Coordinates of C-alpha atoms and ligand atoms in Angstrom, one line a residue:
X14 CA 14.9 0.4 -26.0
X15 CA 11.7 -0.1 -27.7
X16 CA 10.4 3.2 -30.2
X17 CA 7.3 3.7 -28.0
X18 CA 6.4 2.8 -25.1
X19 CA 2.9 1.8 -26.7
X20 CA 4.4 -0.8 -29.1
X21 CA 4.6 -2.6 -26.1
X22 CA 2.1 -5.6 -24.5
X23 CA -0.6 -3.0 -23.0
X24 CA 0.9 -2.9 -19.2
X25 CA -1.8 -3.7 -16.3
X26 CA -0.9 -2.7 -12.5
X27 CA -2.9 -4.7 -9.6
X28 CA -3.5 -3.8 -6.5
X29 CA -4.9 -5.4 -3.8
X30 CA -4.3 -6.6 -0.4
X31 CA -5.1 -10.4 -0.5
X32 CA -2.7 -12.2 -2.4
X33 CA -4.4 -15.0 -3.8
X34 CA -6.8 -12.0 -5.9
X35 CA -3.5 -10.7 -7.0
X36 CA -2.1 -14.3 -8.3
X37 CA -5.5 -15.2 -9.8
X38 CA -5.8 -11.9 -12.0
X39 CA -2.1 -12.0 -13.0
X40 CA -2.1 -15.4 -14.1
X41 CA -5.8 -15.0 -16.1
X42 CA -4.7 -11.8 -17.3
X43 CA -1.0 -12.5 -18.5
X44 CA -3.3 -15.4 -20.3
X45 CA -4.9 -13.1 -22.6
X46 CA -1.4 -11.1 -24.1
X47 CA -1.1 -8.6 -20.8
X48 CA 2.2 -7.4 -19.2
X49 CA 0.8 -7.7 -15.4
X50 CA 2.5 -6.6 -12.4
X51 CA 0.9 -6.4 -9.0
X52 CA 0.9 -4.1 -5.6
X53 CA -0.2 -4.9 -2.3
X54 CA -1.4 -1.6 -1.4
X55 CA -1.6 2.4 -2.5
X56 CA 1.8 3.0 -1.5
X57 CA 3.3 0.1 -3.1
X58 CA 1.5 0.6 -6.0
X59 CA 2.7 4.2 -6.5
X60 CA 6.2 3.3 -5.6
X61 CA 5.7 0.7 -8.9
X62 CA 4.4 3.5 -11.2
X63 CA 7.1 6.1 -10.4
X64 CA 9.4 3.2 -11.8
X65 CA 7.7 2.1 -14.9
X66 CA 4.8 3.5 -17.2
X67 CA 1.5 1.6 -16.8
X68 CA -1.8 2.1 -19.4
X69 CA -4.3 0.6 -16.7
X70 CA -4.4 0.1 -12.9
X71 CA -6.9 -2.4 -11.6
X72 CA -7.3 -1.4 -7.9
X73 CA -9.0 -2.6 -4.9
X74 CA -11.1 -0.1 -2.5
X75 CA -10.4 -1.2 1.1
X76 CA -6.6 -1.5 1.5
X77 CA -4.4 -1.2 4.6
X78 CA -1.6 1.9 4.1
X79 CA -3.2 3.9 1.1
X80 CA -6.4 2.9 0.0
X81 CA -8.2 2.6 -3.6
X82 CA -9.6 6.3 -3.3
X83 CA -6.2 7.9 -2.4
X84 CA -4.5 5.9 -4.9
X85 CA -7.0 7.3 -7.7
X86 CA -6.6 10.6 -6.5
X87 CA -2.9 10.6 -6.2
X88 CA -2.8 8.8 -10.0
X89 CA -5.3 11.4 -11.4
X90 CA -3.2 14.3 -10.4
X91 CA 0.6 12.6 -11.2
X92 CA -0.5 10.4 -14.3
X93 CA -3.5 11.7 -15.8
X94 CA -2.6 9.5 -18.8
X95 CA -3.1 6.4 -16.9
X96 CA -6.6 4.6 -16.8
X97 CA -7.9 3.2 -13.4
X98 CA -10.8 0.8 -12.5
X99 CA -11.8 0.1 -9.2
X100 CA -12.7 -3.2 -7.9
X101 CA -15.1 -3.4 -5.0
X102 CA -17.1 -5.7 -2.7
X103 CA -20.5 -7.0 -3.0
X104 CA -22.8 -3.5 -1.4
X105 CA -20.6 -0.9 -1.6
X106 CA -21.9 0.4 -5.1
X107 CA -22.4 4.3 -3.6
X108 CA -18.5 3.8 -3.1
X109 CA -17.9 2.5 -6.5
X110 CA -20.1 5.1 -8.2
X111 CA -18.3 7.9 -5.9
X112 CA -14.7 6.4 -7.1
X113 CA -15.7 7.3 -11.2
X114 CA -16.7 10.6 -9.7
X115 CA -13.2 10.9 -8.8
X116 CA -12.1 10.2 -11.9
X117 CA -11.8 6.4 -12.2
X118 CA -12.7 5.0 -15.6
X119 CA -15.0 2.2 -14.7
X120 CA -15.5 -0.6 -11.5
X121 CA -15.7 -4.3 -11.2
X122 CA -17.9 -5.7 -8.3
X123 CA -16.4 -9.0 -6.4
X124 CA -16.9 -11.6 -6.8
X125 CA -15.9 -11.2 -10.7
X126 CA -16.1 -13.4 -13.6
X127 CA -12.9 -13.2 -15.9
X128 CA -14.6 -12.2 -18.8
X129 CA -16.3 -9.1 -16.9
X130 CA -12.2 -8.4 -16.1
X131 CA -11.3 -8.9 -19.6
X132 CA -14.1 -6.9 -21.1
X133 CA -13.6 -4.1 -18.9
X134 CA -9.8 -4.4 -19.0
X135 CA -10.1 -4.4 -23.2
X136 CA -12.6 -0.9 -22.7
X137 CA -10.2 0.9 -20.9
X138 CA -7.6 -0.1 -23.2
X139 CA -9.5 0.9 -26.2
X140 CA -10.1 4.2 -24.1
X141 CA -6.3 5.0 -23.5
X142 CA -5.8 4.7 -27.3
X143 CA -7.4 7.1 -28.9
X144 CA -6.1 9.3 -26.1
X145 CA -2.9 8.6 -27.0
X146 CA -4.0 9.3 -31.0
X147 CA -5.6 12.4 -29.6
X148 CA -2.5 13.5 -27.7
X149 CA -0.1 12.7 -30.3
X150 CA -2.0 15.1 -32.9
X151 CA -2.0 17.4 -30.0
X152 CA 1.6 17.2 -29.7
X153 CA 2.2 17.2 -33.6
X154 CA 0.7 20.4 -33.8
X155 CA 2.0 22.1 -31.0
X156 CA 5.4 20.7 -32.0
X157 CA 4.7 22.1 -35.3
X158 CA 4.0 25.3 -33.7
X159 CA 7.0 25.4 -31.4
X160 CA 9.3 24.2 -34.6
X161 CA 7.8 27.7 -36.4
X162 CA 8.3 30.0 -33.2
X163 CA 11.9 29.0 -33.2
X164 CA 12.6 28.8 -36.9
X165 CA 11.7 32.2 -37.5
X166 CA 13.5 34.0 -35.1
X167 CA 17.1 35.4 -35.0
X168 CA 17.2 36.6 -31.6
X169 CA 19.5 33.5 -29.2
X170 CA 17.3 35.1 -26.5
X171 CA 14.2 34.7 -27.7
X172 CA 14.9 31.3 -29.4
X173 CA 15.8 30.1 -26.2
X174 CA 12.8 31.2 -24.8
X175 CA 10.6 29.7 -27.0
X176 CA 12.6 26.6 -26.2
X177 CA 11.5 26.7 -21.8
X178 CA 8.2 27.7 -22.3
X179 CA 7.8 24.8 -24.7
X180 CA 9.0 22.2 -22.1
X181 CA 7.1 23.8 -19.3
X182 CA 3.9 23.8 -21.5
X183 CA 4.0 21.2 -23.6
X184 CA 6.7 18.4 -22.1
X185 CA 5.0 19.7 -18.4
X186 CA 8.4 20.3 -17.2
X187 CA 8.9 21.7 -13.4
X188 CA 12.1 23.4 -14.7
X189 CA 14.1 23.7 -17.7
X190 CA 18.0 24.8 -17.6
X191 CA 19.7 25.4 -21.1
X192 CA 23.4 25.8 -21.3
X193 CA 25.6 27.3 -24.0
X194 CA 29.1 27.2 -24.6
X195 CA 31.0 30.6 -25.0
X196 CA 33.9 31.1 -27.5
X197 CA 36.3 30.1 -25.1
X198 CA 34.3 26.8 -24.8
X199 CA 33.0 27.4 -21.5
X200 CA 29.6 26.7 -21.0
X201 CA 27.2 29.6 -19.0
X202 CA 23.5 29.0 -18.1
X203 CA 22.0 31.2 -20.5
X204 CA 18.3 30.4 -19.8
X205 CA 16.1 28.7 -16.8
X206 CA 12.4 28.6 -16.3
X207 CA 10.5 27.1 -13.7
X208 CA 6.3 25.9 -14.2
X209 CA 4.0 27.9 -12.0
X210 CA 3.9 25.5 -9.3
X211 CA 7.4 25.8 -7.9
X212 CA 8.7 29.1 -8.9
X213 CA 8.4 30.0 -5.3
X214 CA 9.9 27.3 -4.0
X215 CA 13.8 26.2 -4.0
X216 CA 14.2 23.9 -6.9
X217 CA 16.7 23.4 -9.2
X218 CA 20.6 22.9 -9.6
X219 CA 23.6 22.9 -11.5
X220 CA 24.6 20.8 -14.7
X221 CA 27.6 18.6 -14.8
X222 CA 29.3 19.8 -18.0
X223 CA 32.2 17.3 -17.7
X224 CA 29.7 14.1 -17.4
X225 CA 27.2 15.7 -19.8
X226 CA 30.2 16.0 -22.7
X227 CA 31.4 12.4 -21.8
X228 CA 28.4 11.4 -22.0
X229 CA 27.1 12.8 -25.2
X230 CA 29.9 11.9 -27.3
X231 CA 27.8 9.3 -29.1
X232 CA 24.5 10.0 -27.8
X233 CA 22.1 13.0 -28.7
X234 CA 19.8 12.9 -25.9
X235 CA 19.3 11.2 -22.1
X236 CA 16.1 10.0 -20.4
X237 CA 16.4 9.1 -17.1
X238 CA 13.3 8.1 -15.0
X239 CA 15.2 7.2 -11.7
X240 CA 18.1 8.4 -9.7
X241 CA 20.6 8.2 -12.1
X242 CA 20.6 11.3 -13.5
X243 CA 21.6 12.8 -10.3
X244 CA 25.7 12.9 -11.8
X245 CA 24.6 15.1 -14.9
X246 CA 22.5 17.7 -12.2
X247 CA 23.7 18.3 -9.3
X248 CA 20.0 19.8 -7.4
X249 CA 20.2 22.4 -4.3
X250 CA 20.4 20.8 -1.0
X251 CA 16.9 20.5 0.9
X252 CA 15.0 21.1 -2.5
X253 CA 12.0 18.2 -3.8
X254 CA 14.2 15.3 -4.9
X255 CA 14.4 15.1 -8.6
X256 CA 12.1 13.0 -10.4
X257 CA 12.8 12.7 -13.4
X258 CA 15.3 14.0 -16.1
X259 CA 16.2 14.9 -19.7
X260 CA 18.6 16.3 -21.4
X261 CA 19.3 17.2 -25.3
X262 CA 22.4 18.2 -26.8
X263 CA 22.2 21.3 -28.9
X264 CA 24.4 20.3 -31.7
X265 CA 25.4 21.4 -35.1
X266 CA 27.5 19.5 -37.4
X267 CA 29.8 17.8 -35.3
X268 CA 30.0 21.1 -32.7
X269 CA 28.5 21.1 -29.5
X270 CA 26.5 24.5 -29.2
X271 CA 25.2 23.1 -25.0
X272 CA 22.5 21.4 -23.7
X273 CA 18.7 21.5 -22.7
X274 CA 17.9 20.0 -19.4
X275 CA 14.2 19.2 -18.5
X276 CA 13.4 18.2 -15.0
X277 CA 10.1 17.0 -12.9
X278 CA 10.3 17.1 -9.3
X279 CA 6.8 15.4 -8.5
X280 CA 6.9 11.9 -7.7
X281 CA 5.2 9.9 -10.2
X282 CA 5.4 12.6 -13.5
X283 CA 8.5 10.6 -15.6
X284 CA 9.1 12.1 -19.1
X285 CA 8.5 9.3 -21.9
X286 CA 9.2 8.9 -25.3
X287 CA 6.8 10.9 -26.9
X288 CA 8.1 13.9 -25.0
X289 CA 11.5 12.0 -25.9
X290 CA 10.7 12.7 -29.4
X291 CA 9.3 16.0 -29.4
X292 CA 12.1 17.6 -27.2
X293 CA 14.9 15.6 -29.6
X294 CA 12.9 17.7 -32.8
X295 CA 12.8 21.3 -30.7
X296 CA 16.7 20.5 -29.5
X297 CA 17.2 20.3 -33.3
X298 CA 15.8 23.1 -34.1
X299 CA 16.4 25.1 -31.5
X300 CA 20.4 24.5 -32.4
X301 CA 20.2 25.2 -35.8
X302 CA 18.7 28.9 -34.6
X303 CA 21.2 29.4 -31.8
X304 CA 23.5 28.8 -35.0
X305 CA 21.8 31.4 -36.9
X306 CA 21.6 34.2 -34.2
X307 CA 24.9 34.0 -33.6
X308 CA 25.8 34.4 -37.6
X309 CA 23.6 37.1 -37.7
X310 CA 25.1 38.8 -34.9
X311 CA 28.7 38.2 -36.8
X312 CA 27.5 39.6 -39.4
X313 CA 25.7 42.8 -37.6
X314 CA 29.4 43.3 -36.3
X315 CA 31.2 42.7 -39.0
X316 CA 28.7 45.9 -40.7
X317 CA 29.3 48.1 -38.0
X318 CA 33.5 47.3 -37.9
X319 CA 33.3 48.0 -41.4
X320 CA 31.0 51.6 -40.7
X321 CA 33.7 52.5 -38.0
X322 CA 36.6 51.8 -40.4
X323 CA 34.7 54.7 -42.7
X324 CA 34.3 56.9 -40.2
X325 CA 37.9 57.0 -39.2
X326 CA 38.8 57.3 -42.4
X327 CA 36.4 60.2 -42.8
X328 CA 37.9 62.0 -39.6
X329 CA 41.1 61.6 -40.7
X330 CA 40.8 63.3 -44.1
X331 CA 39.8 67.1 -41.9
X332 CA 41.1 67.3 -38.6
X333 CA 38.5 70.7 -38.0
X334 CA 35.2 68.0 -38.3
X335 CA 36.5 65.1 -36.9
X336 CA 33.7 63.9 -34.1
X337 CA 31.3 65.3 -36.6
X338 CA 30.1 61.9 -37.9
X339 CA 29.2 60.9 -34.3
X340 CA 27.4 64.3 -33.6
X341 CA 25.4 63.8 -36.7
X342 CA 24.7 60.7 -36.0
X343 CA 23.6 61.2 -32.3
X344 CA 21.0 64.3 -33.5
X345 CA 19.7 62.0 -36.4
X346 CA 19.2 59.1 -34.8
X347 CA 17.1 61.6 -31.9
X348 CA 15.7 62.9 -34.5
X349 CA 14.4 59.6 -36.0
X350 CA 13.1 58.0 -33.3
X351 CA 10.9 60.9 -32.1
X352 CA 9.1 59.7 -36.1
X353 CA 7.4 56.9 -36.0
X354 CA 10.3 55.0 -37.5
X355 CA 11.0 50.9 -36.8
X356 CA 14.0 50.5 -35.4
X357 CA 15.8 49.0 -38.0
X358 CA 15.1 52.4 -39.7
X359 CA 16.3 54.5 -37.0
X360 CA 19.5 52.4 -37.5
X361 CA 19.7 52.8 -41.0
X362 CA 19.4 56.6 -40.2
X363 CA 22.0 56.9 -37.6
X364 CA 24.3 54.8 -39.9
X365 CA 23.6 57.0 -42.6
X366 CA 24.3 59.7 -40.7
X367 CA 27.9 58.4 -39.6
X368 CA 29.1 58.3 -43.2
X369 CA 27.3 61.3 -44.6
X370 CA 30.7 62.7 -45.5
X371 CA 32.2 59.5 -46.9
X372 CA 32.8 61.3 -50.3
X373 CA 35.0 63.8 -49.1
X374 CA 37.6 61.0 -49.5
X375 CA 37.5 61.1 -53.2
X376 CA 37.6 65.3 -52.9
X377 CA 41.3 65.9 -53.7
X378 CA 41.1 69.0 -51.2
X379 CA 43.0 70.2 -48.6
X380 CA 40.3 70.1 -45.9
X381 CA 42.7 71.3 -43.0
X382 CA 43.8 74.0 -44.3
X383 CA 43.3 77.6 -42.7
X384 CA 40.0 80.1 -43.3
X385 CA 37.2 79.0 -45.7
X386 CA 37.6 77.4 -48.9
X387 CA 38.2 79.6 -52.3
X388 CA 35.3 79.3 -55.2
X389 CA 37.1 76.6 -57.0
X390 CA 37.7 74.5 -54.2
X391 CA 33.9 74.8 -53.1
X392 CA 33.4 73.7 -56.4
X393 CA 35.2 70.5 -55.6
X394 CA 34.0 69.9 -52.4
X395 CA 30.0 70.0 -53.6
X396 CA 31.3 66.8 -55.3
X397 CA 31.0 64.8 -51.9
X398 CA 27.6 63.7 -52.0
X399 CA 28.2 62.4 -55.4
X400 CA 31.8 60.8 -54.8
X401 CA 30.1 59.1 -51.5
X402 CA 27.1 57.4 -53.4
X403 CA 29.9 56.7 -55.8
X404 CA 32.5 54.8 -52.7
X405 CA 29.2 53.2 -51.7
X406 CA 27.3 51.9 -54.6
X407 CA 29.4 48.3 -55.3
X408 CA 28.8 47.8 -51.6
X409 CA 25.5 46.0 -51.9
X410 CA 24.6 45.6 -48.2
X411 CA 25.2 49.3 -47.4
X412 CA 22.5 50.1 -50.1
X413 CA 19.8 51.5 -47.4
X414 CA 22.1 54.3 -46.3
X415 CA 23.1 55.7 -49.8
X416 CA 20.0 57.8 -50.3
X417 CA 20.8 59.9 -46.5
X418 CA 24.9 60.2 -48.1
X419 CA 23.9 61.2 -51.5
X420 CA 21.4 63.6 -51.0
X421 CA 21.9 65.3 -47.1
X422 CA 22.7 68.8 -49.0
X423 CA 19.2 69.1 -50.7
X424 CA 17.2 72.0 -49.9
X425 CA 13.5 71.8 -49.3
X426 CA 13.4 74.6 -51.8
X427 CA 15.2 72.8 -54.4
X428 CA 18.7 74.7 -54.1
X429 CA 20.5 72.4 -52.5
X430 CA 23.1 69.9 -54.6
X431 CA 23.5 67.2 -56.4
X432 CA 19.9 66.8 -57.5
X433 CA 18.0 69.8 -56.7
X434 CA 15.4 68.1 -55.4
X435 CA 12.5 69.6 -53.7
X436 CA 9.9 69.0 -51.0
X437 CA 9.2 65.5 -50.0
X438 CA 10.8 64.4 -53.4
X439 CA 13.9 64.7 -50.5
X440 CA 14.2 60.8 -48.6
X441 CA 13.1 61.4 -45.0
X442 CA 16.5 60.1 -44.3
X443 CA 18.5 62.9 -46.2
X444 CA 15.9 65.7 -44.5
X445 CA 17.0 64.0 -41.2
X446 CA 20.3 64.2 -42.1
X447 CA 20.8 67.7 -42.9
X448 CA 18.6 69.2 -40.0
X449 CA 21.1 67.1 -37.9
X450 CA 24.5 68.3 -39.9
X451 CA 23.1 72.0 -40.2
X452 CA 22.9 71.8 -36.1
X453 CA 26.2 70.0 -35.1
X454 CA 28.1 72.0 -37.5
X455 CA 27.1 75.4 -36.0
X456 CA 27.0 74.3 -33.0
X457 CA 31.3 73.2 -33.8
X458 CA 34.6 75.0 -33.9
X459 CA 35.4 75.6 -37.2
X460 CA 38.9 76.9 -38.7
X461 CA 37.1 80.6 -39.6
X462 CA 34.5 80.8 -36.8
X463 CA 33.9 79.6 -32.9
X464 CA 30.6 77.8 -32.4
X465 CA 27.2 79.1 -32.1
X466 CA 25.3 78.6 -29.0
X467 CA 22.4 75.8 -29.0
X468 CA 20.0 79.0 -29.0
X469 CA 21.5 80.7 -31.8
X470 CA 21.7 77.6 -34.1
X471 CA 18.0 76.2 -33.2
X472 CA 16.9 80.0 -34.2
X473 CA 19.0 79.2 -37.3
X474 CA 17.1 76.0 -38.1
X475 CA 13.9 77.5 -37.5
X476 CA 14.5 80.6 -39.5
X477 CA 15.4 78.7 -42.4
X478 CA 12.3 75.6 -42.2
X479 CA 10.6 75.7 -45.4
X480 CA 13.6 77.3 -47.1
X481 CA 16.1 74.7 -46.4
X482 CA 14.9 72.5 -44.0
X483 CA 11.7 70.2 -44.4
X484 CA 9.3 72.8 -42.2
X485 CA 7.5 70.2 -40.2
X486 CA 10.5 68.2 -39.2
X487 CA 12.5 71.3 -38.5
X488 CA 10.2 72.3 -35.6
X489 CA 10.1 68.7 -34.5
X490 CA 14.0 68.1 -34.4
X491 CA 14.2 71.8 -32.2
X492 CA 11.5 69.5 -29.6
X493 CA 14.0 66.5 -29.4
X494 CA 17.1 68.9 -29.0
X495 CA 15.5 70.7 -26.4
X496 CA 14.3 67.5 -24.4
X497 CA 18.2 66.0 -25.2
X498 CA 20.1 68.6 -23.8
X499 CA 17.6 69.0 -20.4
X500 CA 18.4 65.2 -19.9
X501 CA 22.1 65.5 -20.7
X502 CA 22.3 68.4 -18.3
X503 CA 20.7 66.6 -15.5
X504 CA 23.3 63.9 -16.3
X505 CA 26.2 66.1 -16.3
X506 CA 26.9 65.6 -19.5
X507 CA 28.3 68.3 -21.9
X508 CA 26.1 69.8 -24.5
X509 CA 26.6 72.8 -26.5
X510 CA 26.3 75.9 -24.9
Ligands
FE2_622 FE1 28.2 67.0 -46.2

């Protein structure tokens, strides 16, 4: 197959009833260096272009079946791209003038002289090309666009939906159906969009895996423009036959991510290979992001496996506070999204929060022993903070969290330990953290006490905002808890008492 279509002799379509008009303009015409091919009426002549692209249809007015007007009309709509000229008898100029109206690009009155054909013909021509220069910049950029959209995303979701509305918008797709393969290697429909025009209407249909991966074992992409396609997509019974096909493997390296399948269901509107290209560069690079999220999402579960590995260890060194990590985390991560935090910062809060005891590994303490802890072993124990910055520090990705870890027992007044630090010289993420420690360990069992009441402990809090506690957040984090436990309650869900 050619690389364009408009490398190609420039392809002329007659029409017209009476055959010798026909044979006269092909012969004259395939003369000059045209590809001709002729119609005897509308109908015919549609049937023609719904098999093969044409740049120029030369059509007569008055033709049994569908005539010249229809014809235009119907071409206009399905194949804007395509230039027509109308060719008319002697004293029916009104016609001729009302036939450009409709969109017709120029007429030729019969009787014609050949060179009046050829001239005309060679306009239109000239016409159709810068369109197509104009389109292809058009499509250049938004294919530059579309290229950037997907590049810089690391959601799947959203990749792929950059990828439909693409093909509905720019390829003028009626629906597009991507597929992706699943660990196990089978493939689920992970995205489908319909254009405007049908979504209320039953089109559409199912991909044939099996064909499509026999078939793409050597090839990266399909173009049907007939029937043929019907064994890769199998479309719902009683639904607008299917036009017109594409589909693009989404491949990286020699692993077959699924596929991209672009359909038209209106007769006449065949994908060609311009669109070819363009959806080949978005399949490309819509792959090589599919491959991304899913790294990235490896990667985000590989981080919180590894924070969950912590936290058990961290539960298993004092049997009196295990389920503290969580409960801390809960009431900061409440806490920090009542702020106007991004998410990825409530995140980094509420993982933070999880392994705000991580240093009580390195304490060499008894932590389940009996009643509180003697002087010296407080001592000790005021060493967490320090011993979990210490644990964290060569772990370079959990950098974010070691400020909330090392410094959750400052005191606004600057009492509190390692630092002493005072005020807002505290990170909001350690202030967030020990409002949300303070609460869920009063609000626990404890070896030498039985837990406070949600009352009791939120009178605690506030008593001690601007001693202990950062003043402002203090009365805020009391707002959330009171909101939390109403919509826990009303869920059945425990709170404490
Ligand atoms: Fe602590």
């Amino acid at each position: 197959m050619s690389n364009s279509q408009y490398d190609e002799l420039p392809r002329i379509l007659v029409v017209d009833d009476e055959e010798a008009i026909r044979e006269i303009l092909a012969d004259f015409l395939s003369l000059e260096g045209f590809y001709i091919s002729t119609a005897k009426d509308g109908k015919d002549a549609l049937e023609e272009l719904s098999r093969s692209h044409y740049d120029i249809v030369l059509s007569d007015l008055k033709m049994p079946n569908m005539g010249g007007i229809e014809l235009l009309e119907t071409i206009s709509h399905q194949s804007p791209r395509v230039v027509t000229v109308i060719m008319t008898g002697f004293g029916t100029v009104e016609t001729a003038i009302d036939a450009m109206k409709r969109g017709a690009y120029d007429y030729i009155m019969k009787p014609f002289k050949m060179e009046e054909v050829v001239h005309v013909v060679q306009r239109g021509l000239e016409k159709r090309k810068l369109e197509v220069e104009n389109l292809r910049l058009k499509e250049a950029v938004s294919l530059y666009e579309v290229s950037e959209a997907i590049a810089a995303n690391l959601s799947r979701d959203e990749v792929l939906k950059t990828v439909t509305d693409a093909a509905i918008r720019e390829i003028g797709a009626d629906l597009v159906v991507v597929i992706l393969r699943d660990q196990d290697g089978r493939y689920a429909e992970r995205a489908r969009s319909a254009s405007s025009e049908f979504t209320n209407s039953a089109i559409g249909g199912v991909l044939s895996t099996d064909a499509l991966d026999e078939f793409f074992k050597d090839d990266d992409i399909f173009l049907m423009r007939e029937e043929s396609g019907l064994r890769f997509f199998e479309i719902v019974p009683n639904g607008p036959p299917l036009r017109s096909l594409m589909v693009t493997k989404l491949g990286v390296a020699q692993r077959t991510l699924g596929y991209i399948a672009v359909c038209s269901f209106v007769a006449g509107k065949v994908f060609d290979e311009g669109q070819r290209k363009m959806m080949s560069i978005v399949s490309h690079r819509a792959a090589a992001s599919i491959e991304n999220a899913r790294l990235y999402e490896d990667l985000k579960l590989t981080f919180s496996q590894t924070i969950e590995g912590f936290v058990n260890a961290i539960d298993k060194m004092d049997r009196y506070t295990a389920g503290h990590s969580e409960g801390v985390a809960t009431y900061a991560q409440l806490l920090a999204s009542r702020l106007e935090l991004s998410q990825e910062e409530v995140e980094v809060v509420r993982q933070s929060a999880l392994m705000h005891d991580i240093g009580k590994i390195g304490c060499s303490l008894n932590l389940n022993k009996r009643g509180r802890l003697s002087h010296a072993e407080y001592q000790v124990f005021k060493q967490h903070p320090k011993y979990g910055k210490e644990i964290l520090d060569p772990i370079k990705f959990l950098a974010p969290i070691i400020p909330g870890v090392y410094l959750h027992h400052e005191r606004w007044d600057g009492k509190g330990y390692p630092c002493g630090y005072r005020g807002e010289a505290i990170p909001l993420i350690a202030r967030i953290i020990s409002l949300a420690d303070a609460y869920d360990a009063m609000t626990s069992q404890r070896a030498y006490r039985r837990p406070l009441t949600h009352k009791m402990a939120s009178q605690e809090i506030l008593d001690n905002a601007g001693s202990q506690f950062d003043p402002n957040l203090a009365k805020r984090f009391i707002e959330v808890l009171d909101e939390y436990r109403k919509r826990c309650i009303s869920r059945n869900r425990s709170v404490p008492e």
